[in-house]
Tab-separated table of C-alpha atoms and ligand atoms in Angstrom:
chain	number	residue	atom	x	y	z
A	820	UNK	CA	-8.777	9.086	17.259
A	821	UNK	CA	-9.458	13.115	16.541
A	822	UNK	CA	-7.979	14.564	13.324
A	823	UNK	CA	-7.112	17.715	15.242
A	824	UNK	CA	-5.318	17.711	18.524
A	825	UNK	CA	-5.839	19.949	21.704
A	826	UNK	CA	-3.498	22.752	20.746
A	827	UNK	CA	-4.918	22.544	17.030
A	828	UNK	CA	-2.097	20.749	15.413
A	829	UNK	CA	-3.384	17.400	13.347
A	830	UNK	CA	-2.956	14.313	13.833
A	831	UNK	CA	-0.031	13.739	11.294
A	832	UNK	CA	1.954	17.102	12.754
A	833	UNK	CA	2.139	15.543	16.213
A	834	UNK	CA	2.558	11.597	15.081
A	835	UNK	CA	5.277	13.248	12.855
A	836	UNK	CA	6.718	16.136	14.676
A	837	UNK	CA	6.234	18.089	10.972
A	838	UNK	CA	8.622	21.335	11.948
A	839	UNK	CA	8.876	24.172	9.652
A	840	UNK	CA	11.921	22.996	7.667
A	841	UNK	CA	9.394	20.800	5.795
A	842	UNK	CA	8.022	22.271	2.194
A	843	UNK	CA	6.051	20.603	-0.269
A	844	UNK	CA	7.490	18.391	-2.106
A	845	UNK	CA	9.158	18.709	-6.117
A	846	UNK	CA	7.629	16.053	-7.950
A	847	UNK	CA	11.066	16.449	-10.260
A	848	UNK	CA	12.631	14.520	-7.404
A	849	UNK	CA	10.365	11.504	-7.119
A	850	UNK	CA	13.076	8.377	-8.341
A	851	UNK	CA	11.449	8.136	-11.537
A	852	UNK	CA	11.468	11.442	-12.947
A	853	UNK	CA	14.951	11.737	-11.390
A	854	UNK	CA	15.846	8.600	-14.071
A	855	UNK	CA	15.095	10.675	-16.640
A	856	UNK	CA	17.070	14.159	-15.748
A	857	UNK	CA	19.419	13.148	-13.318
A	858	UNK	CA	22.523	11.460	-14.238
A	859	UNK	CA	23.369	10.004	-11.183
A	860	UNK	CA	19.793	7.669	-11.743
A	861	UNK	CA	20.824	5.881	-14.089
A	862	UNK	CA	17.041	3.182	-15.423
A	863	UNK	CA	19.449	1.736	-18.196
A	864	UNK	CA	16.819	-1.356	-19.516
A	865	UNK	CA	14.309	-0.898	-16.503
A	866	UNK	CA	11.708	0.860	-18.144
A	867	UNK	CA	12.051	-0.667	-21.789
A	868	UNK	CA	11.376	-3.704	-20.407
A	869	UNK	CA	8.014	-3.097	-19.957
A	870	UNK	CA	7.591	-2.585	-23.746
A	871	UNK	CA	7.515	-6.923	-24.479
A	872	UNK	CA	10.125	-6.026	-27.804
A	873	UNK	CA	13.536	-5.203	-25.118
A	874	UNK	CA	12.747	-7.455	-22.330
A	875	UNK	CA	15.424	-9.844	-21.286
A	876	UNK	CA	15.026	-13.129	-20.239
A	877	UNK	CA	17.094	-14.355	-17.105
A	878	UNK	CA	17.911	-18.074	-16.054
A	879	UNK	CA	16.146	-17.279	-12.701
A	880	UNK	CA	12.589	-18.613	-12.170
A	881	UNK	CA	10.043	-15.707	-12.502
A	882	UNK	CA	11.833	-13.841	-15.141
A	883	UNK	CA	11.109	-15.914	-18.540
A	884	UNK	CA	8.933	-14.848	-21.346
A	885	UNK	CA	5.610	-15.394	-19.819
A	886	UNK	CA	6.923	-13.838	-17.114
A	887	UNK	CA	7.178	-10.701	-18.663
A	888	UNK	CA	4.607	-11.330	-20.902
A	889	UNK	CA	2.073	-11.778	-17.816
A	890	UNK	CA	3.904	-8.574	-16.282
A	891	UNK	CA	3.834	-6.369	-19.269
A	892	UNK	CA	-0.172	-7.102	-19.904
A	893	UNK	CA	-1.415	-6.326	-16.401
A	894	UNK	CA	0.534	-2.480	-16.750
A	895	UNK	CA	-0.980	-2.185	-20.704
A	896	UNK	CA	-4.044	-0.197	-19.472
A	897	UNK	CA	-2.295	1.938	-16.867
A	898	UNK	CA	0.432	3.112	-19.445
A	899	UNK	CA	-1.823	3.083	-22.199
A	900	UNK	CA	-4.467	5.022	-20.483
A	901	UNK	CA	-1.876	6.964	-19.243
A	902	UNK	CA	0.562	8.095	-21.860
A	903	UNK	CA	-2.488	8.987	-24.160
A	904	UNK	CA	-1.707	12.477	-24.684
A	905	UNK	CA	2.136	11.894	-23.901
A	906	UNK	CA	3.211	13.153	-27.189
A	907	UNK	CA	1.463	16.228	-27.199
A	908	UNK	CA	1.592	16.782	-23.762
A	909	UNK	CA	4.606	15.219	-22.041
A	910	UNK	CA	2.107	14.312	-19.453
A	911	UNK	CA	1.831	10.147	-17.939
A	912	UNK	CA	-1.655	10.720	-15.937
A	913	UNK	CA	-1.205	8.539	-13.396
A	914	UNK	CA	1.803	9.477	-12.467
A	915	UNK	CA	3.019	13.288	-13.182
A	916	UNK	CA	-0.970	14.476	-14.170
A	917	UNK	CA	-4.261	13.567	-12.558
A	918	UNK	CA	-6.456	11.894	-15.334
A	919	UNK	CA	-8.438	13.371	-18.149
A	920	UNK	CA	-10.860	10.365	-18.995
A	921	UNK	CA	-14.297	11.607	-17.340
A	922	UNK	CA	-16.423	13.401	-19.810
A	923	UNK	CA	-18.793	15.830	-18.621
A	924	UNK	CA	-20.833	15.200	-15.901
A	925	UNK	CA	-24.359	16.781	-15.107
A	926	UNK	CA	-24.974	20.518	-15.638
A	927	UNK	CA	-27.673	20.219	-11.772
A	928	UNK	CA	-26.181	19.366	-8.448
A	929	UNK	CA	-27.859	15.819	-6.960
A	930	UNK	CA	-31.002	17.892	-4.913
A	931	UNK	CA	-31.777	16.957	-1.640
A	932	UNK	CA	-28.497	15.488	0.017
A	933	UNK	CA	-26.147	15.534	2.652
A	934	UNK	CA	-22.491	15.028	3.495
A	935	UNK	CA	-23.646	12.190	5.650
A	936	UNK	CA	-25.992	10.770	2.616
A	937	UNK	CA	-22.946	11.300	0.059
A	938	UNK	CA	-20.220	10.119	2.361
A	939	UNK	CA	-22.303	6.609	3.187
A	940	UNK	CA	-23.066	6.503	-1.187
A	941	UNK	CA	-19.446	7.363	-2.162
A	942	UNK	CA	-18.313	4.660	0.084
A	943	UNK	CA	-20.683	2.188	-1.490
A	944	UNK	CA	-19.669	3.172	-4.392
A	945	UNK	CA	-16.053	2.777	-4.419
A	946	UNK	CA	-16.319	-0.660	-2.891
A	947	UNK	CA	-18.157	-1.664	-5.917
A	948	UNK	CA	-15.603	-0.051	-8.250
A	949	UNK	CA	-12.850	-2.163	-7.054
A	950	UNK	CA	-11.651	-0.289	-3.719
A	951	UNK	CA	-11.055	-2.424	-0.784
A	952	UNK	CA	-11.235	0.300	1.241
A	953	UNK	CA	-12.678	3.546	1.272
A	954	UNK	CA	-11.991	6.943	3.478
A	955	UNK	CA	-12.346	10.446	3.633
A	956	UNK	CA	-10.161	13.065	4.188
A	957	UNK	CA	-10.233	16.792	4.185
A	958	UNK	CA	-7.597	18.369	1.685
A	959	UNK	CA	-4.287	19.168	3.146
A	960	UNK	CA	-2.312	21.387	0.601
A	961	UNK	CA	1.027	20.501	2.342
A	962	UNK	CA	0.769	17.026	0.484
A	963	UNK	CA	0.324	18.535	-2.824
A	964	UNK	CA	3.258	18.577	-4.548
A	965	UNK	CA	4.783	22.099	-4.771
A	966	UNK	CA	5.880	21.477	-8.642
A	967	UNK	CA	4.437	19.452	-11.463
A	968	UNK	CA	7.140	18.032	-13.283
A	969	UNK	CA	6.984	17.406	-17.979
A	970	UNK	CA	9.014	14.208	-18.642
A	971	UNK	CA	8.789	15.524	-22.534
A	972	UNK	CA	10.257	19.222	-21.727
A	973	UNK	CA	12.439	18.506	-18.783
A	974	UNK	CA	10.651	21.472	-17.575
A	975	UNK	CA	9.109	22.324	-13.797
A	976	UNK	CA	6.122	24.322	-12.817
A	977	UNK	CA	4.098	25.488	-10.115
A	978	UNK	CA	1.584	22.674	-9.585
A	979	UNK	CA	-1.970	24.533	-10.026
A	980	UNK	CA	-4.639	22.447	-7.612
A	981	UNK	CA	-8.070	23.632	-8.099
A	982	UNK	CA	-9.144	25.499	-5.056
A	983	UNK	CA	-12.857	24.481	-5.358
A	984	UNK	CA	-11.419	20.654	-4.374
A	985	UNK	CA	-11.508	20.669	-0.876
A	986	UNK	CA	-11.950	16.999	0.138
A	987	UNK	CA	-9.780	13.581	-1.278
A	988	UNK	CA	-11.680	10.469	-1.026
A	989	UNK	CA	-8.742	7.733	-0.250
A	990	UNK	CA	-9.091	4.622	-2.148
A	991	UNK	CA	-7.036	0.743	-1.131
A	992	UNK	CA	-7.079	-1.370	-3.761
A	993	UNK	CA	-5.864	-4.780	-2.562
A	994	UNK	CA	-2.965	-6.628	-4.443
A	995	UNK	CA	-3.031	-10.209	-5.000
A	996	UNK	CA	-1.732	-12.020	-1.807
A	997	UNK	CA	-0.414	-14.874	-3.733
A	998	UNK	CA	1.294	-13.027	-6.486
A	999	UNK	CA	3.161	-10.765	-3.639
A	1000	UNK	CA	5.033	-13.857	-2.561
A	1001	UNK	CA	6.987	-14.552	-5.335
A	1002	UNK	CA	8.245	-11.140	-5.067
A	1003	UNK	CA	11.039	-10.432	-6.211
A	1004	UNK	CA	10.532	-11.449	-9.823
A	1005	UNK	CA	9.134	-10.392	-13.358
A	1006	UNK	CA	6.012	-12.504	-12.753
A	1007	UNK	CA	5.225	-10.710	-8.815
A	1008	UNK	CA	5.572	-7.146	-11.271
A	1009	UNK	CA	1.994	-8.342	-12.231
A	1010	UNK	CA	0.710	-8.282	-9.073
A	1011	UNK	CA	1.648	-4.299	-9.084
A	1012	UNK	CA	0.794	-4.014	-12.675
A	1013	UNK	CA	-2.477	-5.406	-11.595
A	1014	UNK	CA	-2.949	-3.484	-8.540
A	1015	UNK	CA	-2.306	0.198	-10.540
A	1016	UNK	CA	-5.138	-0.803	-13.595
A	1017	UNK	CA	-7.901	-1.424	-11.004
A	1018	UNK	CA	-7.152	1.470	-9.194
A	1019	UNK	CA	-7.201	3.491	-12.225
A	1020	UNK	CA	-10.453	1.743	-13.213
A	1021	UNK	CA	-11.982	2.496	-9.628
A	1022	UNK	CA	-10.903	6.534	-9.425
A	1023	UNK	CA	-11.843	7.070	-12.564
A	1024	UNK	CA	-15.285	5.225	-12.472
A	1025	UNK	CA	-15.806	6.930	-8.923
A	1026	UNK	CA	-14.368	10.314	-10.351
A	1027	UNK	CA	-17.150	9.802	-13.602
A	1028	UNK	CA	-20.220	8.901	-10.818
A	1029	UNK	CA	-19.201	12.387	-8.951
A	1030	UNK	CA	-18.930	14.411	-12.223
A	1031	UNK	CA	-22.786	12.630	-13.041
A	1032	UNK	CA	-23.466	13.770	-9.847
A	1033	UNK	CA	-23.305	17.966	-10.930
A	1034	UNK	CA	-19.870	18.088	-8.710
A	1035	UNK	CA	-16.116	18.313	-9.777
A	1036	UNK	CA	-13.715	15.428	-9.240
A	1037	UNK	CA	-10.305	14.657	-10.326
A	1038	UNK	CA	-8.789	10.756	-9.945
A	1039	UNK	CA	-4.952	10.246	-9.113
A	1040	UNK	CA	-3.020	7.654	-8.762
A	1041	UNK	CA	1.021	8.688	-8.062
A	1042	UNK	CA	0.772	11.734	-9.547
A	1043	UNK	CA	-0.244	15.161	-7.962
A	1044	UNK	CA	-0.287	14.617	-4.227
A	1045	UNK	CA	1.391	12.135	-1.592
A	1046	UNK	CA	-1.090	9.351	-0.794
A	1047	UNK	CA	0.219	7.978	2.726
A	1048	UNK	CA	-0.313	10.786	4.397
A	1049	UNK	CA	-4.177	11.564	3.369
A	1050	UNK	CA	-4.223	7.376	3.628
A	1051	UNK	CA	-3.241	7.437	7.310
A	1052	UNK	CA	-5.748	10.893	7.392
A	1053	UNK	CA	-8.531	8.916	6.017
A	1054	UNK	CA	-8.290	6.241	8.786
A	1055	UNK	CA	-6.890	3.277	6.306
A	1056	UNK	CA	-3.867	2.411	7.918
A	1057	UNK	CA	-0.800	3.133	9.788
A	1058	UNK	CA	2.892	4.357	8.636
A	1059	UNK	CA	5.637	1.208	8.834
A	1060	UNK	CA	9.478	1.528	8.981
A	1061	UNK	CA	9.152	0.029	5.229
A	1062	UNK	CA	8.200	3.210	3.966
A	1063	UNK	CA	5.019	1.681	2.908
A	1064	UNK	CA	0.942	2.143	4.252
A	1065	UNK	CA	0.102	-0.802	6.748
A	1066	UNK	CA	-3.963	-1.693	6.260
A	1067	UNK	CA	-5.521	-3.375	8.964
A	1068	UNK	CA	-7.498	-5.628	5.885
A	1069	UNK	CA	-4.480	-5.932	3.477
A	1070	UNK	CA	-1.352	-5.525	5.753
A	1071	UNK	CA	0.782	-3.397	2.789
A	1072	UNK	CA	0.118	-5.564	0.337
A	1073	UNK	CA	-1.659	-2.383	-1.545
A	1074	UNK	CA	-1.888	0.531	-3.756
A	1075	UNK	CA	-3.130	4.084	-3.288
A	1076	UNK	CA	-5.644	5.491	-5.367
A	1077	UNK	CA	-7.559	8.610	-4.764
A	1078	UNK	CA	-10.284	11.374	-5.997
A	1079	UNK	CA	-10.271	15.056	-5.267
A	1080	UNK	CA	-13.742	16.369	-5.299
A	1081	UNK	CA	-15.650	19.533	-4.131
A	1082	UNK	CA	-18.828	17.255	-2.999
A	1083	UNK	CA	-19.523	17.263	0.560
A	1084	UNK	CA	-18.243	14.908	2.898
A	1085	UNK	CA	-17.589	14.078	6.191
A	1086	UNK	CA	-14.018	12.925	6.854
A	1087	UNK	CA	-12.710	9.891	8.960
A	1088	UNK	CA	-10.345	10.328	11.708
A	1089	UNK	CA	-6.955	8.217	11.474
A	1090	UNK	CA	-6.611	4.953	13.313
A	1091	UNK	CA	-4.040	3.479	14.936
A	1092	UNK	CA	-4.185	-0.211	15.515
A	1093	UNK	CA	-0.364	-1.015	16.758
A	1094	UNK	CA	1.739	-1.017	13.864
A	1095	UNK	CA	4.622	2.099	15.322
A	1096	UNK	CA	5.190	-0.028	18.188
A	1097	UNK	CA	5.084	-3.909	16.124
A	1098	UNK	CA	8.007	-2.091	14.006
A	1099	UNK	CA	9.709	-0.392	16.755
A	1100	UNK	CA	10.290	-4.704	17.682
A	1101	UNK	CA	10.664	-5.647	14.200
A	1102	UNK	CA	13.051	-4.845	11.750
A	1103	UNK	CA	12.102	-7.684	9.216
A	1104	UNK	CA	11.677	-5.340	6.152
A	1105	UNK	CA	15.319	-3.576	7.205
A	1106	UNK	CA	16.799	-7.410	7.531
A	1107	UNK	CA	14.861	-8.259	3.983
A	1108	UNK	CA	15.826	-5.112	2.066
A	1109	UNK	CA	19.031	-6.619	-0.611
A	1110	UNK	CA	20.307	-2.967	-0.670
A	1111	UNK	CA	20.027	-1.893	2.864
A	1112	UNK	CA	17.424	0.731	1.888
A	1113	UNK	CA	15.615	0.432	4.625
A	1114	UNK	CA	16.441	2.137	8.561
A	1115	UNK	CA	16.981	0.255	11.496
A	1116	UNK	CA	16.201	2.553	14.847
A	1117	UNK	CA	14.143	5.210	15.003
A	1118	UNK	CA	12.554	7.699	12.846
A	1119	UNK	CA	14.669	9.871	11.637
A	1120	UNK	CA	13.949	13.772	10.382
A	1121	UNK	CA	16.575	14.140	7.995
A	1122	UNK	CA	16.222	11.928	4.382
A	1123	UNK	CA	18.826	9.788	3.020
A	1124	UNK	CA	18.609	11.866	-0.045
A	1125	UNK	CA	16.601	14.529	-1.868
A	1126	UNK	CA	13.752	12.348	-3.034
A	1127	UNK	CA	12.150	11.874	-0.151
A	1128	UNK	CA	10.774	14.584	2.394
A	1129	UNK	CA	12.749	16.479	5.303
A	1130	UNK	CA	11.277	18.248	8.468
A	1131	UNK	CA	9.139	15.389	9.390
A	1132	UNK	CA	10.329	12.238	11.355
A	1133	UNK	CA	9.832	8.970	10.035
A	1134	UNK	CA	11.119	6.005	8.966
A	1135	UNK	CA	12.604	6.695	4.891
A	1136	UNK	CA	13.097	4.155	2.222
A	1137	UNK	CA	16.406	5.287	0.531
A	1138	UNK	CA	14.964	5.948	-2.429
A	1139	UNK	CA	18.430	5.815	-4.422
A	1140	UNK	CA	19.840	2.407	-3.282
A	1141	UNK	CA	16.015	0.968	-3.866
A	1142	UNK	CA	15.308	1.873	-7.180
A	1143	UNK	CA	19.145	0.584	-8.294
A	1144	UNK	CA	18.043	-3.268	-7.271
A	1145	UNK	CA	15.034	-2.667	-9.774
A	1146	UNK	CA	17.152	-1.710	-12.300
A	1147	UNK	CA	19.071	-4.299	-11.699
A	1148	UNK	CA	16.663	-7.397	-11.724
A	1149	UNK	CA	14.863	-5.315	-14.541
A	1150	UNK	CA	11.589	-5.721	-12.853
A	1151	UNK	CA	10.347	-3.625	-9.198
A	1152	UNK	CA	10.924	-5.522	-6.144
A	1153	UNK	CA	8.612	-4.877	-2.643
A	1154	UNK	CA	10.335	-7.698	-0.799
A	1155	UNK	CA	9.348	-5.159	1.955
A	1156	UNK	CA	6.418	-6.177	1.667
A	1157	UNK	CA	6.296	-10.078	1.725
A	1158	UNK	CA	8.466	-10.123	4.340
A	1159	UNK	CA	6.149	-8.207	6.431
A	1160	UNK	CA	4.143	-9.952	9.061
A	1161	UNK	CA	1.257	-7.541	8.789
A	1162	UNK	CA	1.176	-9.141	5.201
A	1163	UNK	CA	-1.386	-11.780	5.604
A	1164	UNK	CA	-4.580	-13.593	4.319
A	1165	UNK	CA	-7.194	-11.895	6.599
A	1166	UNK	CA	-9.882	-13.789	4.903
A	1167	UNK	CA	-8.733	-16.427	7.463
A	1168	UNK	CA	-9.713	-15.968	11.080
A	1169	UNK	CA	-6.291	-16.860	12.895
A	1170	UNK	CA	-5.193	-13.966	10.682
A	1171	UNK	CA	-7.919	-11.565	12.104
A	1172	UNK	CA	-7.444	-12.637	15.497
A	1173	UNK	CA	-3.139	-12.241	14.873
A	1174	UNK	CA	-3.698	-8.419	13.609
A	1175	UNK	CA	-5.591	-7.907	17.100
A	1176	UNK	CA	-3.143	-9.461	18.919
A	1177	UNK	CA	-0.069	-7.605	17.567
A	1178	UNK	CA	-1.214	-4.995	19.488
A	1179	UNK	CA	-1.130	-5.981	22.564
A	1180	UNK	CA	2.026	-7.472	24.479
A	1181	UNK	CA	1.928	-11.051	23.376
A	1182	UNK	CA	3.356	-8.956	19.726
A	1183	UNK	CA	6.833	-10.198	20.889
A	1184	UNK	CA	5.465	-14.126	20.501
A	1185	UNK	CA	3.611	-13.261	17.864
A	1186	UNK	CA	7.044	-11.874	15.740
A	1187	UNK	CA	8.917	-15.172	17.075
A	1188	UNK	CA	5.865	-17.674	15.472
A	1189	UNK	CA	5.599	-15.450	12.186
A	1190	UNK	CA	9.224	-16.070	11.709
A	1191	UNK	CA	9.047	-20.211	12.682
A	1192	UNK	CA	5.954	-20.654	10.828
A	1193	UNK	CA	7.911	-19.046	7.548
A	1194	UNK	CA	5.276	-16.664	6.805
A	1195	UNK	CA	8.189	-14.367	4.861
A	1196	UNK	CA	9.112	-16.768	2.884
A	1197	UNK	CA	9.196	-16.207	-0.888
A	1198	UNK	CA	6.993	-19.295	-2.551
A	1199	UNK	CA	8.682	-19.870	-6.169
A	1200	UNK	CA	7.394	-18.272	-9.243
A	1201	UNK	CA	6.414	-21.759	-10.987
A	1202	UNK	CA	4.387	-22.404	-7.324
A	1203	UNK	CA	1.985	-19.868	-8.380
A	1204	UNK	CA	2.140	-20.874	-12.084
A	1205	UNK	CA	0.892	-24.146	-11.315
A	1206	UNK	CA	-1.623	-23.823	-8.387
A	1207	UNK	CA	-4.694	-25.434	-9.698
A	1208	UNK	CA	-7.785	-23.195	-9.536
B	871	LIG	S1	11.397	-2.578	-2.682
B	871	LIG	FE1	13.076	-4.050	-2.346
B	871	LIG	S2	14.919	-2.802	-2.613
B	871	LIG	FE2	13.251	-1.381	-2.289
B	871	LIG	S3	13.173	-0.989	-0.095
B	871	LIG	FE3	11.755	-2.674	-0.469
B	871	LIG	S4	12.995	-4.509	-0.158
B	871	LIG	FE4	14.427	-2.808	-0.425
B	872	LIG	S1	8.402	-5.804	8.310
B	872	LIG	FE1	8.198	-5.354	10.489
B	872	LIG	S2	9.307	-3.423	10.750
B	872	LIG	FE2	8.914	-3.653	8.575
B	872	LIG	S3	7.004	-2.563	8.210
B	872	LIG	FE3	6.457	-4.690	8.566
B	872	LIG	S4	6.043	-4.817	10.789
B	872	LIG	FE4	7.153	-2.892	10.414
């Protein structure tokens, strides 16, 4: 599938009908930094639960102390990594500023290369630093956000992206498939808890091998620029009415990490593989959703509310109603994603052989059998407590 399109527009302006109401978007809106300025957000014990001192317990299964305890420890390297130079900086790397971890790289540029050599390397690479996918995308500024937000000064500023970066290198980092179906619960908060400190392990590991390499690279998680969109750019996945990237290896049972680098690359083209018209039938992430976050229909342009994007159509997670269920269970939920039928084991073959099938006209069938076979279903916290290994 070409990046570019015959009158020049890109793939993700025609997919998305991007107008020119659309503008970058103010990272002071994103849900979480609106929890900490907006009064209408209100986290109450959300995030101080993730400090092990102020959780609290629940009688439901999935939310006792090792619960939380198992939760808590697979997010201690991303927020201790992250909220390193918090104090003096009111930045969370990760998730307001890229990451400041590498240490200088090589003074020389590798000799001798070329995009093709560093694109097939890079690739290798990141596989072996924990990505379960790897792509290539050329920078597109419009997903940069327009404003870096301080959660220490309350204060907004024009986000400054280094021109020299021209190229993001898209990394998937798988979550655990088992974990993701007890979701919701304190104990499936590991499985995202898990999925955020290996990709911070693998962007800044691939970030540190470019740097060694004589080139500039920055890793990023949440923070800095949108990751569906150079995702879908990169040829990872597909857009789903839940909001959420849909892999063809991991369904969107996933996190987004990436790299911004000036080292030459050649970039993938997005792939489509079926999943616009499998959610155009099925609404099982709109039917899951406890809050009615999620649309039923078609895309829309306009956004529920101001923390998402406008002047592009798609389907919109209402950002509001979905973070309020978190705060209320005290842990995040992505029953969105269990639900889904695209989330699967594709180690298996039937699962392989399902993913090719959804795209053709037997998807119908294929919906009605998900749904007898159960595949939604939530398996209980204490199931995956006591599997034996
Ligand atoms: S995470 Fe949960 S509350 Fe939020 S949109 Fe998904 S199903 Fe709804
Ligand atoms: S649950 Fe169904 S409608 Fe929702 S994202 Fe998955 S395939 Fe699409």
């Amino acid at each position: 599938m070409s990046a570019e399109s015959k009158n020049g527009k890109s793939y993700l302006d025609e997919r998305f009908e991007i107008d020119d109401s659309f503008s970058r978007f103010d990272q002071k809106n994103d849900i979480f930094n609106r929890a900490i300025w907006d009064d209408t957000v209100d986290p109450k014990h959300f995030f101080k639960s993730y400090d092990i001192a102020n959780y609290k317990p629940k009688k439901s299964k999935g939310f006792d102390h090792w619960d939380y305890a198992f939760r808590n420890a697979s997010w201690h390297l991303t927020d201790y990594v992250g909220e390193l130079h918090f104090q003096k900086t009111g930045k969370v790397e990760g998730f307001t500023d890229t990451y400041t971890s590498t240490t200088p790289g090589s003074p020389n540029k590798i000799k001798d290369s070329s995009a093709e050599y560093n694109t097939q390397r890079i690739k290798q690479a990141a596989k072996m630093f924990g990505a379960g996918m790897v792509g290539m995308c050329k920078l597109d500024k419009r997903w940069v956000y327009r404003t870096n937000y301080n959660r220490l000064s309350g204060e907004s500023q024009a986000l400054e992206f280094p021109e020299s970066m021209t190229m993001a290198i898209v990394l998937v980092v798988p979550m655990d498939y088992k974990l993701s179906k007890t979701f919701p619960s304190a104990l499936s908060g590991a499985s995202t808890g898990l999925g955020y400190s290996t990709s911070l392990s693998s962007a800044i590991t691939l970030a540190q091998f470019i740097t060694n390499l004589g080139y500039e690279a920055l890793a990023s998680l949440n923070d800095t620029a949108l990751s569906i969109p150079m995702a879908i750019e990169a040829g990872l996945g597909e857009y789903g009415r839940n909001g959420l990237l849909i892999t063809p290896k991991y369904g969107p049972n996933v996190r987004i990490a990436k790299v911004f680098t000036d080292l030459p690359l050649i970039a993938d083209r997005p792939r489509e593989f079926g999943v616009q018209k499998f959610c155009n039938q099925c609404n099982r992430c709109a039917k899951g959703c406890p809050v009615k976050a999620i649309p039923y229909g078609p895309p829309q342009k306009e956004p529920p509310n101001f923390s998402s994007l406008s002047g592009i159509k798609k389907w919109t997670v209402n950002a509001e109603k979905c973070f309020k269920f978190w705060v209320g269970m005290n842990s995040d939920c992505a029953i969105c994603i269990r639900v889904c039928p695209y989330n699967k084991d594709y180690s298996k073959w039937y699962h392989r052989l399902g993913i090719k099938l959804s795209n053709s006209p037997l998807r119908k069938v294929l919906l009605w059998l998900d749904d007898k076979l159960g595949f939604g279903k939530r398996h209980p916290p204490q199931y995956w407590w006591n599997q034996t290994n």
